[in-house]
Amino acid sequence: MQPFNRLPSSGQTTPSPPQSPSVRSPRYRHGRSKQGGSGHQGSPRTLAYRLARLLLSVLLRRQGIFLFAPLIYISGMLLYMGTISFDVGPIITHRPAPGSVYRSPQLYGKLRPEMDSDNSTADAISTIWKNSYKGGEWRPCINRSLGGLPESNGYIIVEANGGLNQQRTSICNAVAVAGYLNATLVIPNFHKHSIWRDPSKFNDIYDEDHFVNTLENDVRIVNKVPGYLMERYDYNLSHVYNFRIKAWSSIQYYKNNVLPRLLEEKVVRISPFANRLSFDAPPAVQRLRCLANYEALRFSNPILTLGETLVRRMKEHGASSGGKYISVHLRFEEDMVAFSCCVFDGGKQEQEDMAMARERGWRGKFTKPGRVILPGSIRIDGKCPLTPLEVGLMLRGMGFSKNTSIYLASGKIYDAGRNMAPLFEMFPLLQTKQTLASEEELAPFKNFSSRMAAIDYTVCLHSEVFVTTQGGNFPHFLIGHRRFLYGGHSKTIRPDKRKLAQIFDNPNIRWRTFKRHMLTIRSRGDSKGFELKTPNNCIYTFPCPDCMCHSNKSVDSISASTL
C-alpha cells in the first residue's frame, strides 16, 4: 500500500486526490458493485460530495469567505434536505372589508322567501310618525314689510348655475343680498349646464308675476336693466363689472366690497352666484331668504297644474291607506353612478359605460395622474347611491307592505330594465310621472330636466313619507319645505348608508334580524324629524326658528280655555 501524501506537490494549491477505490478492500468493492458498478454516476451522495469538495476548494483559495462558511453550509444543507422550498409559500386569501362589496342581489335572493311569507306587516304608513316636539309644534311665521322702499342704490345681475334647486339657492340668496344692499334685483339668468342641458328661463319654471308681487315691499325686482344705463356698456352685459365672490362669503363682505362699486357704477354682476352667501347671517337677511323660498317662489302654472294632478292620482292609488303614499327620491341615473365611482353588478359593460360617462361629463377629472379611486372605501363610507333593489329591501324591512302606494322621483335610471325589476317585484303599485301622466300631458316638459324635477318636487312635497337615498339640493330643499308645511316635522326617512352597507354585505343575516335593523333606521327618521338650525346649517333645510314660530302647547291650551 502506498503512503498518502498530505502535502501538495510543487506548484499545486490543492490536496492530492484520494486513493482509487480499486485498491480498497474487497468488501468495499463488493458493496459498490451491488449499486451498479460506477456508483458515483447519478448517485445523490456522490453529487453532493463533489459539490462540497468544489466549495471547500474555493474557500481554501479565498480564506476571507470562511467568515460566511457556517451560513453557507447551513443554507446548503437545508436546501439539499428539502426543508425550505422557494416554489411554495403560504397561501394568503384576501377577504374584502365588510361593506365594501355590492352583494345586495345575493341578499335579496336569500331573504325573499321569508319576506314574501311575512304576514306580520302592519299598516306602517299610517303609524310611522309618532314623535312630537317637546314644547309643541311650529307654524310658518314670516313677516312682510308694509311700507314703501327707499330709492335704489343700483342694479344687481346674478347668474344662477346648476340644477333646479341649486338655482333656487341662487335666487333666494340674491333676494337677500339685494334687499340688504337696498338694490334692485334683475330676474336671475339661468346658466345652461353641461350635465342638465336645460335652456329654461325663470318664467318657464316659476310664476314670475307672483314672485315680483310677493316681494314688492321688500325688494325691487325688474326684468332688465334700463336702456340709459346699458348704453354705457354698449348694451353688452359682459362689459358690466363682474364680482368673483368666494363661496360662503358673509353679508358684511357684500356691504364692504360690492356696495361701494354698486353706488359708483349703478350696475354690477355677480357670476357665478350659487353658494356665495354664508348661512350664518343676521335676522334681516334670513327673513328675506324665508320670504323668497317659501312664499315668493311658486312654480309656473303649467308645472303646478300637472304636479297637483299627479298628487291627486297618487292619493287615489293610496285609497286603501287613507290616500297616503310614499315618495322616494332615487338617484341612480347614469351620471350619478359614474360620478360616485362605485362598482355594482353590471360587469364589464358597466365599467365601459361609466368610463365613457365620466369622460363625457367631467373630461379627465377622474383620470388625472396620481388620482386613486377606491370603490370599496367609498361604499363603506356610505357614499354610494342606493340601487332600486336596495331601496325596495329597505322599505320592506321597515314594514311597508307590497300593497303600499309609492311614487318614484328620478331621472332616467341606469340600465332600468335590469335594475328596476326587483323594485317592481317588491312594490307592484309603484308609480312614476311617466306612468301617472299621459304622453300628451308630459310633452311640454319632456326635454327639460329642471321642469321635470319641479313636477317631482311637487308630488314629493305632499306625500305622507319622503325617502331620500342620496344627498343633494333636491332632498335638502324638500326636507325644509316639508318642515315648513308639517308643523316643523320633515316626515322624512334619511337612512344611514354606512350602516346599510354593512347590513347589505352580510350574507348570513336572517329576515327577522334584517327587519329589526330597518325599523331602527325608520324610528331614527321620526326622532330626527324636528331639528333646529345651528349657525352653519342650511336655512333651506332647517327653517326653524328663522322662518317659523314655536307654538307652546301649554300657552295654546290656556288661550283656548279663556275663549
XYZ file of C-alpha atoms in Angstrom:
563
model
C 0.000 0.000 0.000
C 1.373 3.368 -0.957
C 1.554 6.112 1.655
C -0.972 9.014 1.338
C 0.792 12.310 0.673
C -0.929 15.131 2.639
C 1.336 17.848 1.278
C 0.719 19.255 -2.182
C 3.409 18.795 -4.710
C 5.400 21.693 -6.018
C 3.232 24.258 -7.786
C -0.078 22.802 -6.529
C -2.509 24.588 -4.216
C -4.994 21.740 -3.676
C -4.574 18.421 -1.791
C -3.666 15.257 -3.654
C -6.656 13.184 -4.709
C -7.505 10.180 -2.525
C -6.627 6.613 -3.424
C -8.595 4.987 -6.200
C -11.436 2.775 -4.996
C -9.915 -0.110 -6.928
C -7.136 -0.561 -4.337
C -9.509 -0.687 -1.355
C -10.762 -3.780 0.435
C -12.764 -6.420 -1.414
C -15.694 -5.817 0.954
C -15.942 -2.203 -0.112
C -15.688 -3.167 -3.776
C -18.390 -5.761 -3.365
C -20.663 -3.272 -1.710
C -20.323 -0.780 -4.558
C -20.735 -3.407 -7.222
C -24.260 -4.018 -5.916
C -25.116 -0.445 -6.780
C -24.300 -0.910 -10.387
C -20.570 -0.625 -10.881
C -19.625 3.003 -11.318
C -21.710 4.146 -8.385
C -20.875 7.850 -8.496
C -22.963 8.396 -11.627
C -26.486 9.555 -10.738
C -25.873 8.996 -7.003
C -27.195 11.862 -4.805
C -24.496 11.319 -2.188
C -21.670 11.426 -4.719
C -23.058 14.565 -6.354
C -23.313 16.304 -3.000
C -19.817 15.132 -2.169
C -18.429 16.665 -5.331
C -20.229 19.946 -4.737
C -18.892 20.093 -1.187
C -15.337 19.484 -2.414
C -15.700 22.217 -5.023
C -16.985 24.649 -2.392
C -14.167 23.804 0.009
C -11.555 24.308 -2.689
C -12.914 27.802 -3.366
C -12.938 28.585 0.354
C -9.319 27.475 0.694
C -8.326 29.855 -2.068
C -10.327 32.753 -0.574
C -9.868 32.380 3.153
C -11.914 35.530 3.900
C -15.009 33.650 2.856
C -14.601 31.444 5.938
C -16.457 34.151 7.826
C -19.581 33.159 5.897
C -18.850 29.455 5.752
C -21.247 28.429 8.569
C -24.126 30.312 6.972
C -23.388 28.928 3.515
C -23.046 25.403 4.891
C -26.367 25.527 6.789
C -28.193 27.043 3.830
C -26.808 24.402 1.527
C -27.818 21.578 3.854
C -31.328 22.915 4.297
C -31.790 23.264 0.569
C -30.415 19.783 -0.015
C -32.629 18.203 2.621
C -35.707 19.990 1.225
C -36.832 21.729 4.406
C -37.162 25.072 2.595
C -38.885 25.499 -0.730
C -38.957 28.730 -2.688
C -41.569 27.341 -5.029
C -44.382 27.025 -2.462
C -45.248 29.774 0.038
C -48.087 30.333 2.484
C -51.437 30.863 0.742
C -52.960 34.214 1.778
C -56.599 34.741 0.873
C -57.656 38.403 0.700
C -61.091 38.974 2.177
C -62.745 42.302 1.329
C -63.635 44.546 4.244
C -67.271 44.252 5.408
C -69.486 46.623 3.467
C -67.012 47.163 0.607
C -68.661 44.899 -1.994
C -72.091 45.163 -3.623
C -73.807 41.898 -2.678
C -77.396 43.100 -2.389
C -78.713 40.871 -5.223
C -77.476 37.768 -3.362
C -79.034 39.053 -0.132
C -82.349 39.670 -1.903
C -82.340 36.140 -3.272
C -81.810 34.746 0.208
C -84.334 36.953 2.058
C -87.116 36.934 -0.497
C -88.835 33.677 0.595
C -89.064 34.900 4.210
C -90.062 38.373 3.049
C -92.917 37.059 0.922
C -94.184 34.795 3.688
C -94.057 37.513 6.367
C -97.648 38.237 7.376
C -96.797 40.368 10.419
C -96.601 43.647 8.486
C -98.893 46.315 9.929
C -100.102 49.409 8.105
C -96.748 51.161 8.533
C -97.656 54.237 6.505
C -100.402 55.180 8.986
C -98.337 54.625 12.130
C -94.863 55.745 11.122
C -94.838 59.256 12.644
C -95.199 59.106 16.424
C -92.716 61.684 17.627
C -93.768 65.211 18.565
C -91.707 68.246 19.530
C -91.230 68.574 23.299
C -92.745 72.009 23.731
C -95.324 71.935 20.944
C -95.329 72.377 17.197
C -94.044 75.078 14.873
C -96.022 77.231 12.467
C -94.975 79.396 9.485
C -94.054 82.854 10.672
C -92.590 85.233 8.058
C -93.130 88.940 8.436
C -93.613 91.098 5.342
C -92.755 94.777 5.084
C -95.701 97.130 4.809
C -94.095 100.456 3.898
C -92.540 101.600 0.626
C -88.906 101.189 -0.404
C -86.272 103.955 -0.417
C -84.502 104.939 -3.619
C -82.487 102.065 -5.094
C -78.693 102.027 -4.888
C -78.381 100.317 -8.270
C -78.996 97.076 -10.148
C -77.602 93.635 -9.342
C -77.413 90.951 -12.036
C -76.767 87.356 -10.946
C -76.336 84.110 -12.862
C -77.966 81.085 -11.242
C -75.975 77.980 -12.142
C -76.622 74.264 -11.543
C -79.853 72.274 -11.498
C -83.306 73.223 -10.279
C -82.581 73.524 -6.572
C -79.088 74.950 -6.873
C -80.696 77.675 -8.968
C -83.277 78.070 -6.210
C -80.447 78.685 -3.734
C -79.070 81.407 -6.001
C -82.444 83.109 -6.341
C -83.148 83.210 -2.601
C -79.641 84.411 -1.774
C -79.854 87.077 -4.489
C -83.105 88.391 -2.969
C -81.420 88.552 0.448
C -78.323 90.395 -0.854
C -80.340 92.857 -2.971
C -82.674 93.630 -0.069
C -79.803 94.116 2.375
C -77.945 96.465 -0.004
C -81.172 98.267 -0.981
C -80.526 97.297 -4.604
C -82.839 96.371 -7.461
C -82.571 92.719 -8.468
C -82.754 91.791 -12.125
C -84.632 88.483 -12.665
C -81.787 85.908 -12.477
C -80.402 84.329 -15.621
C -80.206 80.525 -15.645
C -76.934 79.043 -16.810
C -77.267 76.079 -19.176
C -75.119 73.386 -17.539
C -73.308 70.606 -19.441
C -74.993 67.962 -17.264
C -78.588 69.249 -17.039
C -78.642 70.807 -20.519
C -81.848 72.729 -19.761
C -82.322 76.083 -21.574
C -85.362 77.031 -19.443
C -85.776 80.641 -18.350
C -87.035 81.901 -14.992
C -90.661 82.237 -16.101
C -90.645 78.717 -17.597
C -90.216 77.272 -14.107
C -91.545 79.909 -11.708
C -94.543 82.241 -11.644
C -92.718 85.496 -12.306
C -95.641 87.823 -11.536
C -96.252 86.137 -8.186
C -92.523 86.402 -7.382
C -92.410 90.144 -8.095
C -95.700 90.942 -6.297
C -94.807 88.971 -3.162
C -91.521 90.862 -2.751
C -92.723 94.327 -3.852
C -92.426 95.869 -0.363
C -89.097 94.237 0.418
C -87.022 94.085 -2.786
C -87.469 95.719 -6.175
C -87.494 93.141 -8.989
C -87.195 94.046 -12.684
C -86.859 92.126 -15.948
C -83.870 94.034 -17.296
C -81.558 96.953 -16.661
C -82.870 100.254 -18.082
C -81.526 101.214 -21.504
C -79.944 104.508 -20.387
C -77.625 102.520 -18.080
C -76.847 99.737 -20.544
C -75.932 102.358 -23.132
C -72.752 102.964 -21.131
C -71.755 99.363 -21.732
C -72.748 99.199 -25.425
C -75.747 97.090 -24.382
C -73.368 94.222 -23.642
C -73.673 92.572 -20.203
C -70.135 91.185 -20.429
C -68.857 94.780 -20.200
C -70.511 95.246 -16.805
C -68.131 94.799 -13.877
C -68.352 91.227 -12.561
C -67.574 90.237 -8.956
C -65.955 86.823 -8.461
C -67.012 86.189 -4.874
C -65.740 83.318 -2.746
C -68.200 80.672 -1.599
C -69.982 81.267 1.722
C -68.956 84.932 1.970
C -70.556 86.918 4.794
C -73.177 89.585 4.164
C -70.678 92.079 5.589
C -68.367 91.289 2.662
C -71.098 92.420 0.265
C -71.601 95.607 2.236
C -67.885 96.406 2.328
C -66.951 95.392 -1.232
C -69.990 95.206 -3.506
C -71.980 98.210 -2.243
C -69.284 100.878 -2.932
C -68.887 99.650 -6.525
C -72.657 99.461 -6.907
C -73.047 103.101 -5.789
C -70.356 104.136 -8.265
C -71.344 102.065 -11.321
C -75.099 101.667 -10.640
C -74.895 98.186 -12.242
C -72.827 95.181 -11.125
C -72.790 91.484 -11.978
C -72.127 88.520 -9.694
C -71.403 85.312 -11.577
C -71.448 82.511 -10.626
C -73.676 83.040 -7.617
C -74.638 79.631 -6.128
C -73.491 79.223 -2.507
C -71.924 82.698 -2.415
C -73.655 83.769 0.812
C -72.984 82.347 4.269
C -75.819 80.569 6.094
C -74.791 82.366 9.266
C -76.460 85.730 8.692
C -78.378 88.375 10.687
C -82.178 88.046 11.085
C -82.913 90.649 8.379
C -81.106 88.527 5.789
C -82.694 85.285 6.973
C -86.177 86.784 6.813
C -85.686 87.668 3.142
C -84.435 84.156 2.399
C -87.510 82.659 4.049
C -89.833 85.009 2.212
C -88.263 84.205 -1.149
C -88.154 80.425 -0.692
C -91.470 79.647 0.961
C -93.772 82.385 -0.329
C -92.365 84.173 -3.393
C -91.138 81.167 -5.361
C -94.115 79.305 -6.775
C -93.909 77.022 -9.787
C -95.378 78.250 -13.059
C -98.996 77.360 -13.765
C -98.270 74.520 -16.248
C -95.932 72.795 -13.771
C -98.185 73.416 -10.797
C -101.276 72.142 -12.613
C -99.678 68.861 -13.699
C -97.986 68.405 -10.305
C -101.267 68.789 -8.424
C -102.950 66.403 -10.868
C -100.355 63.736 -10.144
C -100.754 64.291 -6.381
C -104.463 63.677 -6.715
C -103.865 60.483 -8.719
C -101.367 59.209 -6.164
C -103.911 59.731 -3.397
C -106.407 57.727 -5.398
C -103.868 54.906 -5.739
C -103.345 55.051 -1.969
C -107.058 54.884 -1.145
C -106.544 51.711 0.908
C -104.186 53.710 3.162
C -106.440 56.734 3.518
C -104.998 58.461 0.449
C -101.449 58.325 1.834
C -98.433 57.459 -0.289
C -94.635 57.304 -0.065
C -92.350 59.324 -2.326
C -88.796 58.136 -2.977
C -86.069 60.306 -4.448
C -83.902 57.757 -6.268
C -80.550 58.907 -7.654
C -79.417 56.063 -9.872
C -79.069 57.875 -13.158
C -76.010 57.163 -15.283
C -74.261 60.443 -14.374
C -74.794 59.838 -10.637
C -73.491 56.259 -10.814
C -70.484 57.460 -12.834
C -69.703 60.365 -10.511
C -69.877 58.148 -7.407
C -67.116 55.834 -8.771
C -68.867 52.909 -7.060
C -68.922 49.408 -8.542
C -72.188 47.489 -8.849
C -73.074 44.227 -10.566
C -73.058 45.265 -14.227
C -69.662 43.732 -15.001
C -67.542 44.824 -17.956
C -70.419 46.645 -19.651
C -70.931 48.789 -16.554
C -67.210 49.626 -16.421
C -67.228 50.785 -20.047
C -70.436 52.795 -19.630
C -69.158 54.558 -16.527
C -65.764 55.370 -18.067
C -67.480 56.997 -21.063
C -69.955 58.889 -18.838
C -67.138 60.305 -16.674
C -65.176 61.456 -19.674
C -68.276 62.944 -21.286
C -69.361 64.844 -18.182
C -66.112 65.728 -16.416
C -63.368 65.391 -19.063
C -60.315 63.918 -17.381
C -61.235 64.761 -13.785
C -61.197 61.085 -12.799
C -58.136 60.084 -14.828
C -55.647 62.662 -13.580
C -52.183 61.228 -12.823
C -51.885 60.206 -9.194
C -55.620 60.079 -8.533
C -56.549 56.876 -6.729
C -60.175 55.725 -6.681
C -61.135 53.102 -4.094
C -64.716 51.930 -4.748
C -64.738 49.699 -1.655
C -63.817 52.577 0.653
C -66.456 54.788 -0.982
C -69.101 52.154 -0.290
C -68.007 51.643 3.340
C -68.178 55.421 3.823
C -71.837 55.402 2.732
C -71.306 57.499 -0.392
C -72.621 55.049 -2.989
C -76.125 55.745 -4.318
C -78.668 53.152 -3.242
C -79.838 50.904 -6.062
C -83.561 50.345 -6.742
C -83.176 46.844 -5.278
C -81.670 48.211 -2.052
C -84.453 50.783 -1.707
C -87.038 48.010 -2.027
C -85.292 45.808 0.539
C -85.030 48.719 2.972
C -88.703 49.709 2.685
C -89.974 46.149 3.002
C -87.780 45.728 6.075
C -89.269 48.914 7.527
C -92.704 47.349 7.440
C -94.203 48.739 4.234
C -96.174 46.002 2.506
C -96.149 45.251 -1.203
C -99.538 46.998 -1.469
C -98.060 50.361 -0.435
C -98.503 53.150 -2.970
C -95.086 54.582 -3.908
C -94.099 57.490 -6.152
C -90.594 57.320 -7.600
C -88.941 60.674 -8.318
C -85.913 60.213 -10.538
C -84.306 60.837 -13.864
C -83.578 58.065 -16.339
C -82.416 55.071 -14.263
C -79.195 53.453 -15.466
C -79.885 50.076 -17.101
C -83.514 50.437 -15.985
C -84.772 47.131 -17.372
C -82.451 45.120 -15.167
C -82.140 47.400 -12.142
C -85.821 48.287 -11.721
C -87.190 44.727 -11.972
C -86.604 43.783 -8.277
C -88.210 47.024 -7.049
C -91.363 46.355 -9.100
C -91.420 42.796 -7.706
C -91.417 44.136 -4.133
C -93.803 47.071 -4.816
C -96.056 46.373 -7.812
C -98.065 49.589 -7.179
C -95.003 51.786 -7.754
C -95.627 54.824 -9.964
C -93.536 57.436 -11.776
C -94.583 60.590 -13.589
C -94.334 58.584 -16.822
C -96.881 56.011 -15.579
C -99.195 58.533 -13.910
C -99.312 61.070 -16.738
C -100.082 60.570 -20.406
C -97.628 61.310 -23.218
C -99.621 64.395 -24.111
C -99.510 65.724 -20.538
C -95.725 65.261 -20.291
C -94.886 66.523 -23.780
C -94.307 70.224 -22.821
C -91.810 69.199 -20.109
C -90.148 66.093 -21.517
C -86.898 67.609 -22.832
C -86.402 69.976 -19.876
C -84.769 68.370 -16.833
C -85.497 71.254 -14.438
C -89.214 71.315 -15.318
C -89.446 67.541 -14.865
C -87.663 67.900 -11.498
C -90.188 70.575 -10.492
C -93.036 68.105 -11.135
C -91.269 65.511 -8.954
C -90.748 68.160 -6.258
C -94.481 68.909 -6.146
C -95.539 65.254 -5.805
C -92.877 64.536 -3.160
C -93.838 67.620 -1.159
C -97.355 66.303 -0.493
C -96.530 62.647 0.294
C -97.030 61.180 3.763
C -93.456 59.843 3.785
C -90.477 61.149 1.836
C -87.465 58.858 1.417
C -84.121 60.308 0.374
C -81.431 57.929 -0.870
C -78.619 60.357 -1.759
C -77.555 63.836 -0.734
C -78.024 66.914 -2.884
C -80.046 70.079 -3.140
C -83.326 68.348 -4.099
C -83.785 66.464 -0.782
C -82.348 69.333 1.257
C -84.914 71.793 -0.051
C -87.730 69.258 0.218
C -86.916 68.397 3.831
C -87.032 72.076 4.773
C -90.206 72.732 2.790
C -91.927 69.734 4.391
C -90.932 71.033 7.837
C -92.450 74.384 6.900
C -95.749 72.699 5.904
C -95.997 69.964 8.561
C -95.515 71.768 11.857
C -91.725 71.524 11.887
C -91.537 67.740 11.244
C -89.864 66.708 7.991
C -91.699 63.345 7.779
C -88.617 62.044 6.013
C -86.583 58.823 6.144
C -82.868 59.514 5.772
C -81.103 56.144 6.016
C -77.621 55.788 7.458
C -75.882 54.386 4.393
C -72.770 53.413 6.334
C -74.878 51.003 8.370
C -76.773 49.873 5.296
C -73.519 48.988 3.533
C -72.605 46.647 6.403
C -76.077 45.089 6.566
C -76.415 44.537 2.805
C -72.998 42.846 2.764
C -73.921 40.293 5.440
C -74.787 37.006 3.675
C -75.765 35.267 6.925
C -78.384 37.758 8.131
C -81.922 36.458 8.651
C -85.117 38.305 7.735
C -86.092 38.930 11.368
C -82.711 40.492 12.164
C -82.704 42.481 8.937
C -86.165 43.815 9.709
C -85.105 44.887 13.194
C -82.221 46.926 11.728
C -84.536 48.613 9.224
C -87.101 49.517 11.901
C -84.309 51.159 13.902
C -83.402 53.317 10.898
C -87.082 54.166 10.421
C -87.531 55.270 14.031
C -84.436 57.463 13.743
C -86.135 59.323 10.874
C -89.044 60.029 13.207
C -86.881 61.241 16.086
C -84.821 63.457 13.763
C -87.922 64.967 12.161
C -87.725 68.019 14.420
C -84.349 69.761 14.215
C -83.434 73.378 14.845
C -80.960 75.294 12.729
C -77.471 75.850 14.122
C -75.337 78.782 12.842
C -73.767 76.946 9.893
C -76.780 74.812 8.933
C -78.630 75.424 5.672
C -81.699 77.581 6.330
C -83.483 75.894 3.419
C -83.234 72.531 5.240
C -83.752 73.866 8.784
C -86.402 76.627 8.696
C -86.874 76.588 12.480
C -86.591 79.088 14.110
C -85.806 81.691 11.393
C -88.871 81.023 9.216
C -91.226 79.548 11.827
C -92.624 80.425 15.242
C -92.826 77.992 18.121
C -96.344 77.133 19.335
C -96.166 76.223 23.013
C -98.790 73.630 23.937
C -99.369 74.922 27.443
C -99.744 78.525 26.267
C -102.125 77.498 23.468
C -104.279 75.426 25.794
C -104.545 78.304 28.306
C -105.508 80.693 25.500
C -108.151 78.267 24.232
C -109.667 77.824 27.692
C -110.167 81.577 28.137
C -112.205 81.905 24.937
